[in-house]
PDB file of C-alpha atoms in Angstrom:
ATOM      1  CA  MET A   1     129.216-117.681 -50.591  1.00 59.00           C
ATOM      2  CA  ASP A   2     130.608-116.053 -47.918  1.00 78.00           C
ATOM      3  CA  TYR A   3     129.445-113.957 -45.118  1.00 78.00           C
ATOM      4  CA  LYS A   4     128.627-110.852 -46.319  1.00 82.00           C
ATOM      5  CA  LYS A   5     126.561-112.263 -49.448  1.00 83.00           C
ATOM      6  CA  LEU A   6     124.722-113.950 -46.556  1.00 81.00           C
ATOM      7  CA  VAL A   7     124.193-111.163 -44.615  1.00 82.00           C
ATOM      8  CA  THR A   8     123.469-109.326 -47.277  1.00 86.00           C
ATOM      9  CA  TYR A   9     120.112-111.889 -48.997  1.00 83.00           C
ATOM     10  CA  PHE A  10     118.948-111.713 -45.566  1.00 81.00           C
ATOM     11  CA  PHE A  11     118.630-107.663 -44.823  1.00 80.00           C
ATOM     12  CA  PHE A  12     117.130-107.808 -48.413  1.00 79.00           C
ATOM     13  CA  LEU A  13     114.795-110.254 -48.196  1.00 73.00           C
ATOM     14  CA  VAL A  14     113.882-108.624 -44.587  1.00 74.00           C
ATOM     15  CA  LEU A  15     113.453-104.963 -46.589  1.00 76.00           C
ATOM     16  CA  ILE A  16     110.957-107.230 -48.897  1.00 81.00           C
ATOM     17  CA  ILE A  17     108.729-108.705 -46.048  1.00 79.00           C
ATOM     18  CA  LEU A  18     108.919-106.477 -43.293  1.00 65.00           C
ATOM     19  CA  PRO A  19     106.087-103.941 -45.567  1.00 69.00           C
ATOM     20  CA  PHE A  20     103.983-106.884 -45.949  1.00 68.00           C
ATOM     21  CA  MET A  21     103.487-107.759 -42.316  1.00 67.00           C
ATOM     22  CA  LEU A  22     102.928-103.968 -41.009  1.00 65.00           C
ATOM     23  CA  LEU A  23     100.009-103.382 -43.439  1.00 60.00           C
ATOM     24  CA  PRO A  24      96.740-103.543 -41.754  1.00 54.00           C
ATOM     25  CA  ALA A  25      94.358-105.525 -42.121  1.00 48.00           C
ATOM     26  CA  THR A  26      92.053-104.694 -44.944  1.00 47.00           C
ATOM     27  CA  ALA A  27      87.878-104.768 -45.115  1.00 45.00           C
ATOM     28  CA  ALA A  28      88.185-107.977 -46.328  1.00 47.00           C
ATOM     29  CA  PRO A  29      84.955-109.469 -44.202  1.00 48.00           C
ATOM     30  CA  GLY A  30      85.972-112.260 -41.885  1.00 47.00           C
ATOM     31  CA  ARG A  31      89.524-109.811 -40.416  1.00 50.00           C
ATOM     32  CA  VAL A  32      89.296-108.662 -38.011  1.00 52.00           C
ATOM     33  CA  GLY A  33      90.063-104.558 -39.373  1.00 62.00           C
ATOM     34  CA  GLY A  34      86.979-105.194 -42.613  1.00 76.00           C
ATOM     35  CA  MET A  35      85.021-106.630 -39.446  1.00 81.00           C
ATOM     36  CA  GLU A  36      86.088-103.200 -37.144  1.00 84.00           C
ATOM     37  CA  VAL A  37      85.060-101.212 -40.236  1.00 88.00           C
ATOM     38  CA  TYR A  38      82.096-102.917 -40.733  1.00 89.00           C
ATOM     39  CA  CYS A  39      80.915-102.731 -37.217  1.00 92.00           C
ATOM     40  CA  GLY A  40      81.212 -99.618 -37.106  1.00 92.00           C
ATOM     41  CA  SER A  41      79.067 -98.366 -40.045  1.00 92.00           C
ATOM     42  CA  ARG A  42      76.575-100.763 -39.684  1.00 94.00           C
ATOM     43  CA  CYS A  43      76.507 -99.371 -35.897  1.00 95.00           C
ATOM     44  CA  ARG A  44      76.061 -95.818 -36.612  1.00 94.00           C
ATOM     45  CA  GLY A  45      74.250 -96.310 -39.163  1.00 94.00           C
ATOM     46  CA  ARG A  46      71.584 -98.682 -36.660  1.00 95.00           C
ATOM     47  CA  CYS A  47      72.035 -95.768 -33.385  1.00 95.00           C
ATOM     48  CA  ALA A  48      72.048 -92.589 -35.592  1.00 95.00           C
ATOM     49  CA  LYS A  49      68.806 -91.705 -34.056  1.00 94.00           C
ATOM     50  CA  ALA A  50      69.708 -93.000 -30.672  1.00 94.00           C
ATOM     51  CA  GLY A  51      69.933 -90.490 -27.373  1.00 93.00           C
ATOM     52  CA  PHE A  52      72.839 -91.562 -26.193  1.00 94.00           C
ATOM     53  CA  GLN A  53      74.278 -92.179 -29.434  1.00 93.00           C
ATOM     54  CA  ASP A  54      77.766 -93.160 -28.382  1.00 93.00           C
ATOM     55  CA  ARG A  55      76.156 -95.962 -25.799  1.00 94.00           C
ATOM     56  CA  CYS A  56      74.159 -97.028 -28.782  1.00 95.00           C
ATOM     57  CA  ILE A  57      77.787 -97.521 -30.944  1.00 95.00           C
ATOM     58  CA  LYS A  58      79.237 -98.932 -27.556  1.00 94.00           C
ATOM     59  CA  TYR A  59      76.875-102.230 -27.423  1.00 93.00           C
ATOM     60  CA  CYS A  60      76.245-102.399 -30.989  1.00 95.00           C
ATOM     61  CA  GLY A  61      79.614-102.752 -31.152  1.00 94.00           C
ATOM     62  CA  ILE A  62      80.161-105.617 -29.515  1.00 94.00           C
ATOM     63  CA  CYS A  63      76.941-107.236 -30.712  1.00 95.00           C
ATOM     64  CA  CYS A  64      78.219-107.355 -34.049  1.00 94.00           C
ATOM     65  CA  ARG A  65      81.466-108.329 -33.039  1.00 93.00           C
ATOM     66  CA  GLN A  66      80.112-111.705 -31.452  1.00 93.00           C
ATOM     67  CA  CYS A  67      76.840-111.951 -34.460  1.00 94.00           C
ATOM     68  CA  LYS A  68      79.503-110.968 -36.736  1.00 92.00           C
ATOM     69  CA  CYS A  69      75.948-108.909 -38.398  1.00 93.00           C
ATOM     70  CA  VAL A  70      73.707-105.793 -37.219  1.00 94.00           C
ATOM     71  CA  PRO A  71      69.997-105.365 -37.887  1.00 95.00           C
ATOM     72  CA  SER A  72      69.258-103.279 -40.554  1.00 93.00           C
ATOM     73  CA  GLY A  73      67.234 -99.565 -39.746  1.00 93.00           C
ATOM     74  CA  THR A  74      67.800 -97.768 -36.383  1.00 92.00           C
ATOM     75  CA  PHE A  75      65.020 -99.767 -34.497  1.00 91.00           C
ATOM     76  CA  GLY A  76      63.608-103.300 -34.944  1.00 91.00           C
ATOM     77  CA  ASN A  77      64.087-106.549 -37.143  1.00 93.00           C
ATOM     78  CA  LYS A  78      66.136-108.030 -35.018  1.00 94.00           C
ATOM     79  CA  HIS A  79      64.433-111.115 -36.859  1.00 94.00           C
ATOM     80  CA  GLN A  80      67.128-110.872 -39.005  1.00 94.00           C
ATOM     81  CA  CYS A  81      70.055-111.621 -36.609  1.00 94.00           C
ATOM     82  CA  PRO A  82      69.252-113.878 -33.777  1.00 95.00           C
ATOM     83  CA  CYS A  83      72.346-113.963 -32.493  1.00 94.00           C
ATOM     84  CA  TYR A  84      71.781-109.948 -32.084  1.00 94.00           C
ATOM     85  CA  ARG A  85      68.328-110.149 -31.117  1.00 95.00           C
ATOM     86  CA  ASP A  86      69.389-113.083 -28.222  1.00 95.00           C
ATOM     87  CA  LYS A  87      72.596-111.427 -26.536  1.00 94.00           C
ATOM     88  CA  LEU A  88      70.930-110.245 -23.047  1.00 93.00           C
ATOM     89  CA  SER A  89      72.882-108.435 -20.582  1.00 90.00           C
ATOM     90  CA  SER A  90      73.965-109.504 -17.461  1.00 92.00           C
ATOM     91  CA  LYS A  91      70.432-108.098 -15.564  1.00 93.00           C
ATOM     92  CA  GLY A  92      68.353-110.188 -18.290  1.00 94.00           C
ATOM     93  CA  LYS A  93      67.620-107.367 -20.567  1.00 93.00           C
ATOM     94  CA  PRO A  94      68.027-107.089 -24.862  1.00 93.00           C
ATOM     95  CA  LYS A  95      72.026-105.835 -24.720  1.00 93.00           C
ATOM     96  CA  CYS A  96      71.834-104.708 -28.098  1.00 94.00           C
ATOM     97  CA  PRO A  97      70.377-102.142 -29.380  1.00 94.00           C
TER      98      PRO A  97
END
């Protein structure tokens, strides 16, 4: 096999594989992109009635990514996600909204 054919095959292979490497993560649970989508939608629902929605969504997102769950509803129901319920701030108060 000569050098030109080898280079041609190499570039052909790169053109086939490269698009799959550049695709964003899908919304499958467990993947980073999927968890972002899951947490974003769940936290927007959880913080719908919050006075400071941006702060609520920020802390809910942090808790969701660490715990991989968000309690249902806009308030309470923290028994559904013990990790979310038990997270405390540096001041000893509940961290997750």
